[in-house]
CSV table of C-alpha atoms in Angstrom, one decimal:
chain,number,residue,atom,x,y,z
A,1,MET,CA,169.1,120.5,129.0
A,2,LEU,CA,168.9,122.4,132.3
A,3,LEU,CA,165.5,122.8,134.0
A,4,ARG,CA,165.0,125.0,137.1
A,5,GLY,CA,162.1,125.0,139.6
A,6,HIS,CA,161.0,126.2,143.0
A,7,CYS,CA,158.4,125.8,145.7
A,8,LEU,CA,155.5,128.2,146.2
A,9,CYS,CA,157.4,130.7,148.3
A,10,GLY,CA,160.7,130.4,146.3
A,11,ALA,CA,162.9,129.3,149.2
A,12,CYS,CA,163.5,125.8,147.9
A,13,THR,CA,165.0,125.9,144.4
A,14,PHE,CA,166.4,123.1,142.3
A,15,GLU,CA,168.1,122.3,139.0
A,16,LEU,CA,167.8,119.2,136.8
A,17,ASP,CA,170.4,118.7,134.2
A,18,GLY,CA,170.5,116.2,131.4
A,19,PRO,CA,167.6,114.2,130.1
A,20,PRO,CA,165.1,112.7,132.6
A,21,ARG,CA,164.6,109.0,132.8
A,22,PHE,CA,160.9,109.6,132.4
A,23,VAL,CA,158.1,112.1,132.6
A,24,CYS,CA,154.7,110.5,133.6
A,25,HIS,CA,151.4,111.2,135.2
A,26,CYS,CA,150.8,109.2,138.3
A,27,HIS,CA,147.3,108.4,139.4
A,28,CYS,CA,148.0,106.4,142.6
A,29,GLU,CA,146.1,107.2,145.8
A,30,SER,CA,149.3,107.9,147.6
A,31,CYS,CA,150.4,110.7,145.2
A,32,ARG,CA,146.9,112.1,145.1
A,33,ARG,CA,146.8,112.4,148.9
A,34,ALA,CA,150.4,113.8,149.1
A,35,THR,CA,149.5,116.6,146.7
A,36,ALA,CA,145.7,117.1,147.2
A,37,ALA,CA,145.5,116.8,143.4
A,38,PRO,CA,143.7,114.3,141.1
A,39,PHE,CA,147.1,113.2,139.7
A,40,THR,CA,150.7,114.2,139.8
A,41,THR,CA,153.2,114.6,136.9
A,42,TRP,CA,156.6,113.4,137.8
A,43,ILE,CA,160.1,113.9,136.3
A,44,GLY,CA,162.3,110.9,137.1
A,45,GLN,CA,165.8,112.3,137.3
A,46,PRO,CA,169.0,110.2,137.8
A,47,ASP,CA,171.1,110.8,140.8
A,48,GLY,CA,174.0,113.2,140.0
A,49,HIS,CA,171.8,115.1,137.6
A,50,TRP,CA,169.8,117.1,140.2
A,51,ARG,CA,170.7,119.6,142.9
A,52,PHE,CA,169.0,121.9,145.4
A,53,THR,CA,170.2,125.5,145.0
A,54,GLY,CA,168.2,127.2,147.7
A,55,THR,CA,167.0,126.2,151.1
A,56,PRO,CA,167.2,122.4,151.4
A,57,PRO,CA,163.9,120.7,151.7
A,58,THR,CA,162.9,118.7,154.7
A,59,CYS,CA,162.5,114.9,154.2
A,60,ARG,CA,160.2,112.5,155.9
A,61,GLU,CA,159.5,108.8,155.5
A,62,SER,CA,155.9,108.6,154.2
A,63,SER,CA,155.9,104.8,154.2
A,64,PRO,CA,158.6,102.1,154.7
A,65,GLY,CA,161.3,102.7,152.1
A,66,THR,CA,159.6,105.9,150.7
A,67,ARG,CA,160.7,109.4,151.4
A,68,ARG,CA,159.0,112.7,150.4
A,69,GLY,CA,160.6,116.1,150.6
A,70,SER,CA,158.9,119.5,151.2
A,71,CYS,CA,159.8,123.1,151.6
A,72,PRO,CA,160.4,123.8,155.3
A,73,VAL,CA,159.1,127.4,154.8
A,74,CYS,CA,155.8,127.0,152.8
A,75,GLY,CA,155.3,123.3,152.9
A,76,SER,CA,155.2,122.7,149.1
A,77,PRO,CA,155.9,119.1,148.2
A,78,MET,CA,159.3,119.0,146.4
A,79,PHE,CA,160.2,115.4,145.6
A,80,TYR,CA,159.7,111.7,146.0
A,81,GLU,CA,162.2,108.9,146.3
A,82,SER,CA,161.9,105.2,147.1
A,83,ASP,CA,164.0,102.2,147.6
A,84,ARG,CA,162.0,100.6,144.8
A,85,TYR,CA,163.6,103.1,142.4
A,86,PRO,CA,167.3,103.3,143.4
A,87,GLY,CA,169.5,105.9,141.7
A,88,GLU,CA,166.8,108.4,140.9
A,89,ARG,CA,164.6,111.1,142.5
A,90,HIS,CA,161.2,112.2,141.3
A,91,PHE,CA,160.4,115.9,141.0
A,92,TYR,CA,157.1,117.5,140.4
A,93,ALA,CA,156.8,118.9,136.9
A,94,ALA,CA,154.4,121.6,138.1
A,95,LEU,CA,157.3,123.2,140.1
A,96,LEU,CA,159.4,123.9,137.0
A,97,ASP,CA,159.9,127.5,136.0
A,98,ASN,CA,158.7,126.3,132.6
A,99,PRO,CA,156.5,123.1,133.1
A,100,GLY,CA,155.9,123.1,129.3
A,101,ALA,CA,159.6,122.1,128.8
A,102,VAL,CA,158.8,118.5,129.6
A,103,THR,CA,156.2,116.2,128.0
A,104,PRO,CA,154.6,113.2,129.8
A,105,THR,CA,154.8,110.0,127.9
A,106,LEU,CA,152.6,107.7,130.0
A,107,HIS,CA,150.1,107.3,132.7
A,108,PHE,CA,151.3,105.2,135.7
A,109,HIS,CA,148.8,103.5,138.0
A,110,ALA,CA,146.1,104.3,135.5
A,111,ALA,CA,143.8,101.8,137.0
A,112,GLU,CA,143.6,104.0,140.1
A,113,HIS,CA,142.6,107.2,138.1
A,114,LEU,CA,139.6,109.1,139.3
A,115,PRO,CA,136.4,108.4,137.3
A,116,TRP,CA,136.0,112.0,136.3
A,117,ILE,CA,139.5,112.2,134.8
A,118,ALA,CA,139.4,111.2,131.1
A,119,LEU,CA,142.5,109.3,130.0
A,120,ASN,CA,142.0,109.9,126.3
A,121,ASP,CA,145.3,111.6,125.3
A,122,GLY,CA,146.6,108.5,123.6
A,123,LEU,CA,149.5,107.9,126.1
A,124,PRO,CA,150.2,104.4,127.2
A,125,GLN,CA,148.6,103.4,130.5
A,126,HIS,CA,150.5,101.2,133.0
C-alpha cells in the first residue's frame, strides 16, 4: 500500500508505505484549533514508513513534547508528532491524493466533540 499526499500549493509532498497503525477522527480542542476544523482525521504511520518527497515542511513545538509541521510556502498543516507516541508520525488524511483510500475506525477524544457534530456512525468512541 502506497499513499501519496500534498499540501494546498503542492510544494510539500509525502508518501506513506505499508499499513497505518490507525486511522481515526480526533475531536480534541488542540487539533480543532490547529486546523480550524471541527475535527481532524489522522493516519498514524510508523517511522520508516513515511517520507517527504518535495519541499520539507517546517516544524514547530506547539506544546511541550509536541511538534506540528506545515508547508513553508502555503502554511498548510502537514503532520503531528509527540513524545507520547514514539515511533510514529500522524498525517492528515485530507491531504492524501485519494483520501477515500483510508477508512477511520474510531473517534478519539470523543468527549470533546462539538455539540453540532453527530457521532452516529457506529465507530468506537475513546
